[in-house]
Amino acid sequence: MNQSEQIDYFYSLSTVLTGYNSVKLFGTGQGGFYFKSLNHILGKKLVTELLDAYQALEIKTNDINTSVNSHLLLHKKWGPVCKNIIKMWYMGNWYQMPTRWRENYVSSTLDTSKVLSSNSYIEGLVWKAMGQHPKSAKQPGYATWSFAPQPLTIKGKGL
């Protein structure tokens, strides 16, 4: 699998993990950066193994969501990585892998908890999930404070 295919599979895995479609993920502008960060922090070998495991699941199953849940998220090796990918997309942060996991799979001095970049904070999916703007980063627009807030709707239903 070449790097271009790896990025495609990274996006595909990310859509399953985050619940957002690829258009939303591409729209953040962070996918390539997150892919590079993952490779940088955990190493290309481990990332390639994860994406190979995902590719094998995608080929074998009709229900990729269930397969990812049962074969990757609950897996001793891949579960913590997949959970960190979710946190990376939502929060724009990298959280240090659990100690036991690092002892068994990858011990890297780059694996420390950190905000990945100012853009990763701004483009975090958490803001879309809340229907809000990141504080001090993306404002709703000039003088919008003067309008009453719109009721929150989910799938056409008001709350």
Coordinates of N, CA, C and O in Angstrom, one line a residue:
M1 N 0.9 -1.2 0.0 CA 0.0 0.0 0.0 C 0.9 1.2 0.0 O 1.7 1.4 0.9
N2 N 0.7 2.1 -1.0 CA 1.5 3.3 -1.1 C 0.9 4.4 -0.1 O -0.1 4.2 0.4
Q3 N 1.6 5.5 0.0 CA 1.2 6.6 0.9 C -0.1 7.2 0.5 O -1.0 7.5 1.4
S4 N -0.4 7.3 -0.7 CA -1.7 7.9 -1.2 C -2.8 7.0 -0.8 O -3.9 7.4 -0.3
E5 N -2.6 5.7 -1.0 CA -3.6 4.7 -0.5 C -3.8 4.7 1.0 O -4.9 4.6 1.5
Q6 N -2.7 4.9 1.7 CA -2.7 4.9 3.2 C -3.6 6.1 3.6 O -4.4 5.9 4.5
I7 N -3.4 7.2 3.0 CA -4.2 8.4 3.4 C -5.6 8.2 3.1 O -6.5 8.5 4.0
D8 N -5.9 7.5 2.0 CA -7.3 7.2 1.7 C -7.9 6.3 2.7 O -9.1 6.5 3.2
Y9 N -7.2 5.3 3.1 CA -7.7 4.3 4.2 C -7.7 5.0 5.5 O -8.6 4.7 6.3
F10 N -6.8 6.0 5.8 CA -6.9 6.7 7.0 C -8.2 7.5 7.1 O -8.9 7.5 8.1
Y11 N -8.6 8.2 6.0 CA -9.8 8.9 5.9 C -11.0 8.0 6.1 O -12.0 8.3 6.8
S12 N -10.9 6.8 5.4 CA -12.0 5.9 5.5 C -12.2 5.4 6.9 O -13.3 5.3 7.4
L13 N -11.1 5.0 7.6 CA -11.2 4.6 9.0 C -11.7 5.7 9.8 O -12.5 5.5 10.7
S14 N -11.3 6.9 9.6 CA -11.7 8.1 10.4 C -13.2 8.3 10.3 O -13.8 8.8 11.2
T15 N -13.8 8.1 9.1 CA -15.2 8.3 8.9 C -16.0 7.3 9.8 O -17.0 7.7 10.4
V16 N -15.5 6.1 9.9 CA -16.1 5.1 10.8 C -15.9 5.5 12.2 O -16.9 5.5 13.0
L17 N -14.7 5.9 12.6 CA -14.5 6.2 14.0 C -15.2 7.4 14.5 O -15.6 7.5 15.6
T18 N -15.2 8.5 13.7 CA -15.8 9.8 14.1 C -17.3 9.9 13.9 O -18.0 10.7 14.5
G19 N -17.8 9.1 12.9 CA -19.2 9.3 12.6 C -19.5 10.4 11.6 O -20.6 10.7 11.2
Y20 N -18.5 11.1 11.1 CA -18.6 12.1 10.1 C -18.2 11.6 8.8 O -17.3 10.8 8.7
N21 N -18.9 12.0 7.7 CA -18.5 11.6 6.4 C -17.2 12.2 5.9 O -16.7 13.2 6.5
S22 N -16.7 11.7 4.8 CA -15.4 12.2 4.3 C -15.4 13.6 3.9 O -14.4 14.3 4.0
V23 N -16.5 14.1 3.4 CA -16.6 15.5 3.0 C -16.3 16.4 4.2 O -15.6 17.4 4.2
K24 N -17.0 16.1 5.4 CA -16.8 16.9 6.6 C -15.3 16.8 7.1 O -14.7 17.8 7.5
L25 N -14.8 15.6 7.0 CA -13.4 15.4 7.5 C -12.4 16.2 6.5 O -11.5 16.9 7.0
F26 N -12.6 16.1 5.2 CA -11.8 16.8 4.3 C -11.9 18.3 4.5 O -11.0 19.1 4.5
G27 N -13.1 18.7 4.9 CA -13.4 20.2 5.1 C -12.7 20.8 6.2 O -12.5 22.0 6.3
T28 N -12.2 19.9 7.2 CA -11.5 20.5 8.3 C -10.0 20.9 7.9 O -9.4 21.7 8.5
G29 N -9.6 20.3 6.8 CA -8.2 20.5 6.3 C -7.2 19.9 7.2 O -6.0 20.2 7.0
Q30 N -7.6 19.0 8.1 CA -6.6 18.4 9.1 C -6.2 17.0 8.8 O -5.3 16.5 9.4
G31 N -6.9 16.3 7.8 CA -6.6 14.9 7.6 C -5.2 14.6 7.3 O -4.6 13.7 7.9
G32 N -4.6 15.3 6.4 CA -3.2 15.0 6.0 C -2.2 15.3 7.2 O -1.3 14.5 7.5
F33 N -2.5 16.4 7.9 CA -1.7 16.7 9.1 C -1.9 15.6 10.2 O -0.9 15.2 10.8
Y34 N -3.1 15.1 10.4 CA -3.3 14.1 11.4 C -2.6 12.8 11.0 O -2.0 12.1 11.8
F35 N -2.7 12.5 9.7 CA -2.0 11.3 9.2 C -0.5 11.4 9.4 O 0.1 10.4 9.9
K36 N 0.1 12.5 9.1 CA 1.5 12.7 9.3 C 1.9 12.7 10.8 O 2.9 12.1 11.2
S37 N 1.0 13.3 11.6 CA 1.2 13.3 13.1 C 1.2 11.9 13.6 O 2.1 11.5 14.5
L38 N 0.3 11.1 13.2 CA 0.1 9.7 13.7 C 1.4 8.9 13.3 O 2.0 8.2 14.1
N39 N 1.9 9.1 12.1 CA 3.1 8.4 11.6 C 4.3 8.9 12.4 O 5.2 8.1 12.8
H40 N 4.4 10.2 12.7 CA 5.5 10.8 13.4 C 5.5 10.3 14.8 O 6.6 9.9 15.3
I41 N 4.4 10.2 15.5 CA 4.4 9.9 16.9 C 4.5 8.4 17.1 O 5.3 7.9 17.9
L42 N 3.8 7.6 16.3 CA 3.8 6.1 16.6 C 4.7 5.3 15.6 O 5.0 4.2 15.9
G43 N 5.1 5.9 14.5 CA 5.9 5.3 13.5 C 5.1 4.7 12.4 O 4.0 4.3 12.5
K44 N 5.8 4.8 11.2 CA 5.1 4.3 10.0 C 4.8 2.8 10.0 O 3.7 2.4 9.5
K45 N 5.6 2.0 10.6 CA 5.3 0.6 10.7 C 4.0 0.3 11.4 O 3.2 -0.5 10.8
L46 N 3.8 0.9 12.5 CA 2.6 0.6 13.3 C 1.3 1.2 12.5 O 0.3 0.5 12.4
V47 N 1.5 2.3 11.9 CA 0.3 2.9 11.2 C 0.0 2.1 10.0 O -1.2 1.8 9.7
T48 N 1.0 1.6 9.3 CA 0.8 0.7 8.2 C 0.1 -0.6 8.6 O -0.9 -1.0 7.9
E49 N 0.5 -1.2 9.7 CA -0.2 -2.4 10.2 C -1.6 -2.1 10.6 O -2.5 -2.9 10.3
L50 N -1.9 -0.9 11.2 CA -3.3 -0.6 11.5 C -4.1 -0.5 10.2 O -5.2 -1.0 10.1
L51 N -3.6 0.3 9.2 CA -4.4 0.5 8.0 C -4.5 -0.8 7.2 O -5.6 -1.0 6.6
D52 N -3.5 -1.7 7.3 CA -3.7 -3.0 6.7 C -4.8 -3.8 7.3 O -5.6 -4.5 6.7
A53 N -4.8 -3.7 8.7 CA -5.9 -4.4 9.4 C -7.3 -3.9 9.0 O -8.2 -4.6 8.8
Y54 N -7.4 -2.6 8.9 CA -8.6 -1.9 8.5 C -9.0 -2.4 7.1 O -10.1 -2.7 6.8
Q55 N -8.0 -2.3 6.1 CA -8.3 -2.7 4.8 C -8.8 -4.2 4.7 O -9.8 -4.4 4.0
A56 N -8.2 -5.1 5.5 CA -8.7 -6.5 5.5 C -10.1 -6.5 6.0 O -10.9 -7.3 5.4
L57 N -10.5 -5.7 7.0 CA -11.9 -5.7 7.5 C -12.8 -5.2 6.4 O -13.9 -5.7 6.2
E58 N -12.4 -4.1 5.7 CA -13.2 -3.5 4.7 C -13.5 -4.5 3.6 O -14.6 -4.5 3.0
I59 N -12.6 -5.3 3.2 CA -12.7 -6.3 2.2 C -13.7 -7.4 2.6 O -14.5 -7.9 1.8
K60 N -13.6 -7.8 3.9 CA -14.3 -9.0 4.4 C -15.7 -8.8 4.8 O -16.5 -9.7 4.9
T61 N -16.1 -7.5 5.0 CA -17.4 -7.3 5.7 C -18.4 -6.5 4.9 O -18.0 -5.7 4.1
N62 N -19.6 -6.6 5.2 CA -20.7 -5.7 4.6 C -21.0 -4.6 5.6 O -21.6 -3.6 5.3
D63 N -20.7 -4.8 6.9 CA -21.0 -3.9 8.0 C -19.7 -3.4 8.6 O -19.2 -4.0 9.6
I64 N -19.1 -2.4 8.0 CA -17.8 -2.0 8.5 C -17.8 -1.4 9.9 O -16.9 -1.5 10.6
N65 N -18.9 -0.7 10.2 CA -19.0 -0.1 11.5 C -18.9 -1.2 12.6 O -18.2 -1.0 13.6
T66 N -19.7 -2.2 12.5 CA -19.7 -3.3 13.5 C -18.3 -4.0 13.5 O -17.8 -4.3 14.6
S67 N -17.7 -4.2 12.3 CA -16.4 -4.8 12.3 C -15.3 -4.0 12.9 O -14.5 -4.5 13.6
V68 N -15.3 -2.7 12.7 CA -14.3 -1.8 13.3 C -14.5 -1.9 14.8 O -13.5 -1.9 15.6
N69 N -15.7 -1.8 15.3 CA -16.0 -1.8 16.7 C -15.5 -3.1 17.3 O -14.8 -3.1 18.3
S70 N -15.8 -4.3 16.7 CA -15.4 -5.5 17.4 C -14.0 -6.0 17.1 O -13.4 -6.6 17.9
H71 N -13.4 -5.6 16.0 CA -12.1 -6.0 15.6 C -11.0 -5.0 15.8 O -9.8 -5.4 15.9
L72 N -11.3 -3.7 15.9 CA -10.3 -2.7 16.1 C -10.4 -2.0 17.4 O -9.5 -1.9 18.2
L73 N -11.6 -1.4 17.7 CA -11.8 -0.7 18.9 C -11.7 -1.5 20.1 O -11.2 -1.0 21.2
L74 N -12.0 -2.8 20.1 CA -11.9 -3.6 21.2 C -10.6 -4.5 21.3 O -10.4 -5.2 22.2
H75 N -9.8 -4.3 20.2 CA -8.5 -5.0 20.1 C -7.5 -4.4 21.1 O -7.4 -3.2 21.3
K76 N -6.7 -5.3 21.7 CA -5.7 -4.9 22.7 C -4.7 -3.9 22.1 O -4.3 -2.9 22.8
K77 N -4.3 -4.1 20.9 CA -3.3 -3.3 20.3 C -3.9 -2.1 19.6 O -3.4 -1.0 19.7
W78 N -5.0 -2.3 18.8 CA -5.5 -1.3 18.0 C -6.5 -0.4 18.7 O -6.7 0.8 18.3
G79 N -7.2 -0.9 19.7 CA -8.2 -0.1 20.4 C -7.7 1.3 20.9 O -8.3 2.3 20.6
P80 N -6.5 1.3 21.7 CA -6.0 2.6 22.1 C -5.6 3.5 21.0 O -5.8 4.7 21.1
V81 N -5.1 3.0 19.9 CA -4.8 3.8 18.8 C -6.0 4.4 18.1 O -6.1 5.6 17.9
C82 N -7.0 3.6 17.9 CA -8.3 4.1 17.3 C -8.9 5.1 18.2 O -9.5 6.2 17.7
K83 N -8.9 4.9 19.5 CA -9.5 5.9 20.5 C -8.7 7.2 20.4 O -9.3 8.3 20.5
N84 N -7.4 7.2 20.2 CA -6.6 8.4 20.1 C -6.9 9.1 18.8 O -6.9 10.3 18.7
I85 N -7.2 8.3 17.7 CA -7.6 8.9 16.4 C -8.9 9.7 16.6 O -9.0 10.8 16.1
I86 N -9.8 9.1 17.3 CA -11.1 9.8 17.6 C -10.9 11.1 18.3 O -11.3 12.2 17.9
K87 N -10.1 11.0 19.4 CA -9.8 12.2 20.2 C -9.0 13.3 19.4 O -9.3 14.5 19.5
M88 N -8.2 12.8 18.5 CA -7.4 13.7 17.6 C -8.3 14.5 16.7 O -8.2 15.7 16.7
W89 N -9.3 13.8 16.1 CA -10.2 14.5 15.2 C -11.2 15.4 16.0 O -11.5 16.5 15.6
Y90 N -11.7 15.0 17.2 CA -12.6 15.8 17.9 C -12.0 16.9 18.7 O -12.5 18.0 18.7
M91 N -10.9 16.7 19.3 CA -10.3 17.7 20.2 C -9.1 18.4 19.7 O -8.6 19.4 20.2
G92 N -8.5 17.8 18.6 CA -7.3 18.5 18.1 C -6.0 18.2 18.9 O -5.0 18.9 18.7
N93 N -6.1 17.2 19.8 CA -5.0 16.9 20.7 C -4.6 15.5 20.5 O -5.3 14.6 20.0
W94 N -3.3 15.2 20.9 CA -2.8 13.9 21.0 C -2.7 13.6 22.5 O -2.1 14.4 23.2
Y95 N -3.2 12.5 22.9 CA -3.1 12.1 24.3 C -2.1 10.9 24.4 O -2.2 9.9 23.6
Q96 N -1.2 11.0 25.3 CA -0.2 9.9 25.4 C -0.8 8.6 25.6 O -1.8 8.4 26.3
M97 N -0.3 7.6 24.8 CA -0.8 6.2 24.9 C -0.6 5.7 26.3 O 0.3 6.1 27.0
P98 N -1.5 4.7 26.7 CA -1.4 4.1 28.0 C 0.0 3.5 28.2 O 0.6 3.0 27.3
T99 N 0.5 3.5 29.4 CA 1.9 3.0 29.8 C 2.0 1.6 29.3 O 3.0 1.2 28.7
R100 N 1.1 0.7 29.7 CA 1.2 -0.7 29.3 C 1.2 -0.9 27.8 O 2.0 -1.7 27.3
W101 N 0.4 -0.1 27.1 CA 0.4 -0.2 25.6 C 1.8 0.2 25.1 O 2.4 -0.5 24.2
R102 N 2.4 1.3 25.6 CA 3.7 1.8 25.1 C 4.8 0.7 25.4 O 5.7 0.5 24.6
E103 N 4.7 0.1 26.6 CA 5.7 -1.0 26.9 C 5.6 -2.1 25.9 O 6.6 -2.7 25.6
N104 N 4.4 -2.4 25.4 CA 4.2 -3.6 24.5 C 4.4 -3.3 23.1 O 4.8 -4.2 22.3
Y105 N 4.1 -2.1 22.6 CA 4.1 -1.8 21.2 C 5.0 -0.7 20.7 O 5.8 -1.0 19.8
V106 N 5.0 0.5 21.2 CA 5.8 1.6 20.8 C 6.2 2.4 21.9 O 5.3 2.9 22.6
S107 N 7.5 2.6 22.1 CA 7.9 3.5 23.1 C 8.6 4.7 22.4 O 9.7 4.5 21.9
S108 N 7.9 5.8 22.3 CA 8.5 6.9 21.6 C 8.5 8.2 22.5 O 7.5 8.4 23.2
T109 N 9.5 8.9 22.4 CA 9.6 10.1 23.2 C 8.7 11.2 22.6 O 8.4 12.2 23.3
L110 N 8.2 11.0 21.4 CA 7.2 11.9 20.8 C 5.8 11.7 21.3 O 4.9 12.5 21.0
D111 N 5.6 10.5 21.9 CA 4.2 10.2 22.4 C 4.0 10.9 23.8 O 4.1 10.3 24.8
T112 N 3.6 12.1 23.7 CA 3.3 12.9 24.9 C 2.0 13.7 24.6 O 1.7 14.0 23.4
S113 N 1.2 13.9 25.6 CA 0.0 14.7 25.4 C 0.3 16.1 25.0 O 1.1 16.8 25.6
K114 N -0.4 16.6 24.0 CA -0.2 17.9 23.5 C -1.3 18.3 22.5 O -2.0 17.5 21.9
V115 N -1.5 19.6 22.3 CA -2.3 20.2 21.3 C -1.5 20.1 20.0 O -0.3 20.5 20.0
L116 N -2.0 19.5 19.0 CA -1.2 19.3 17.8 C -0.9 20.5 17.0 O 0.2 20.7 16.5
S117 N -1.8 21.5 16.9 CA -1.6 22.8 16.3 C -2.8 23.7 16.6 O -3.8 23.2 17.1
S118 N -2.6 24.9 16.4 CA -3.7 25.9 16.6 C -4.9 25.6 15.7 O -6.0 25.7 16.0
N119 N -4.6 25.1 14.4 CA -5.6 24.8 13.5 C -6.4 23.5 14.0 O -7.6 23.4 13.7
S120 N -5.7 22.6 14.6 CA -6.4 21.4 15.0 C -7.4 21.7 16.1 O -8.4 21.1 16.2
Y121 N -7.1 22.7 16.9 CA -8.1 23.1 17.9 C -9.3 23.8 17.2 O -10.4 23.4 17.5
I122 N -9.0 24.7 16.3 CA -10.1 25.4 15.6 C -11.0 24.5 14.8 O -12.2 24.6 14.8
E123 N -10.4 23.5 14.2 CA -11.1 22.6 13.3 C -11.6 21.3 14.0 O -12.1 20.4 13.4
G124 N -11.5 21.2 15.3 CA -11.9 20.0 16.0 C -13.4 19.7 15.8 O -14.2 20.6 15.8
L125 N -13.7 18.5 15.6 CA -15.1 18.1 15.4 C -16.0 18.3 16.6 O -17.2 18.3 16.4
V126 N -15.4 18.5 17.7 CA -16.2 18.8 18.9 C -17.1 20.0 18.7 O -18.2 20.0 19.2
W127 N -16.6 21.0 18.0 CA -17.4 22.2 17.8 C -18.6 22.0 16.9 O -19.6 22.5 17.1
K128 N -18.4 21.1 15.8 CA -19.5 20.8 14.9 C -20.5 19.9 15.7 O -21.7 20.1 15.5
A129 N -20.0 19.0 16.5 CA -20.9 18.2 17.3 C -21.8 19.0 18.3 O -23.0 18.7 18.5
M130 N -21.2 20.1 18.8 CA -22.0 21.0 19.7 C -22.8 22.0 19.0 O -23.6 22.7 19.6
G131 N -22.5 22.2 17.7 CA -23.1 23.3 16.9 C -22.7 24.6 17.4 O -23.4 25.6 17.4
Q132 N -21.4 24.7 17.8 CA -20.8 26.0 18.3 C -19.6 26.3 17.5 O -19.1 25.6 16.7
H133 N -19.0 27.5 17.8 CA -17.8 28.0 17.3 C -16.7 27.8 18.3 O -17.0 28.0 19.5
P134 N -15.5 27.6 17.9 CA -14.4 27.5 18.9 C -14.2 28.9 19.5 O -14.1 29.9 18.8
K135 N -14.1 29.0 20.8 CA -13.9 30.2 21.5 C -12.7 30.9 21.0 O -11.6 30.4 20.8
S136 N -12.8 32.2 20.7 CA -11.7 33.1 20.3 C -11.1 32.7 19.0 O -10.0 33.1 18.6
A137 N -11.8 31.9 18.2 CA -11.2 31.4 16.9 C -12.1 31.7 15.7 O -11.7 32.4 14.8
K138 N -13.3 31.2 15.7 CA -14.2 31.4 14.6 C -15.4 32.1 15.2 O -16.2 31.4 15.9
Q139 N -15.6 33.3 14.9 CA -16.8 34.0 15.4 C -18.0 33.8 14.5 O -17.8 33.6 13.3
P140 N -19.2 33.9 15.1 CA -20.4 33.7 14.2 C -20.6 34.8 13.2 O -21.4 34.6 12.3
G141 N -20.0 36.0 13.4 CA -20.2 37.0 12.4 C -20.5 38.4 13.1 O -21.0 38.4 14.3
Y142 N -20.3 39.4 12.5 CA -20.5 40.8 13.0 C -21.9 41.0 13.5 O -22.9 40.7 12.8
A143 N -22.1 41.4 14.7 CA -23.3 41.8 15.4 C -24.3 40.6 15.5 O -25.5 40.9 15.8
T144 N -23.9 39.4 15.4 CA -24.8 38.3 15.5 C -25.2 38.1 17.0 O -26.2 37.5 17.3
W145 N -24.5 38.8 17.9 CA -24.9 38.7 19.3 C -26.2 39.4 19.5 O -26.9 39.1 20.5
S146 N -26.7 40.2 18.6 CA -27.9 40.9 18.8 C -29.2 40.1 18.4 O -30.3 40.5 18.7
F147 N -28.9 38.9 17.8 CA -30.1 38.0 17.5 C -30.2 36.9 18.5 O -29.3 36.4 19.1
A148 N -31.5 36.6 18.8 CA -31.8 35.5 19.7 C -31.2 34.2 19.2 O -31.2 34.0 17.9
P149 N -30.7 33.3 20.0 CA -30.2 32.0 19.5 C -31.3 31.2 18.8 O -32.4 31.2 19.3
Q150 N -30.9 30.4 17.8 CA -31.8 29.6 17.1 C -32.0 28.3 18.0 O -31.0 27.8 18.6
P151 N -33.2 27.7 18.0 CA -33.3 26.4 18.7 C -32.5 25.3 18.1 O -32.3 25.3 16.9
L152 N -31.9 24.5 18.9 CA -31.0 23.4 18.5 C -31.9 22.3 17.9 O -32.9 21.9 18.5
T153 N -31.6 21.9 16.7 CA -32.4 20.8 16.1 C -31.4 19.6 15.8 O -30.3 19.9 15.4
I154 N -32.0 18.4 15.9 CA -31.2 17.2 15.6 C -32.1 16.4 14.6 O -33.2 16.1 15.0
K155 N -31.6 16.2 13.4 CA -32.3 15.5 12.4 C -33.8 16.0 12.3 O -34.7 15.2 12.3
G156 N -33.9 17.3 12.2 CA -35.2 17.9 11.9 C -36.1 18.0 13.2 O -37.2 18.4 13.1
K157 N -35.6 17.6 14.3 CA -36.5 17.7 15.5 C -35.9 18.7 16.5 O -34.7 18.7 16.8
G158 N -36.7 19.6 17.0 CA -36.2 20.6 17.9 C -36.0 20.0 19.3 O -36.6 19.0 19.6
L159 N -35.2 20.6 20.1 CA -35.0 20.2 21.4 C -35.6 21.1 22.4 O -35.8 22.2 22.3

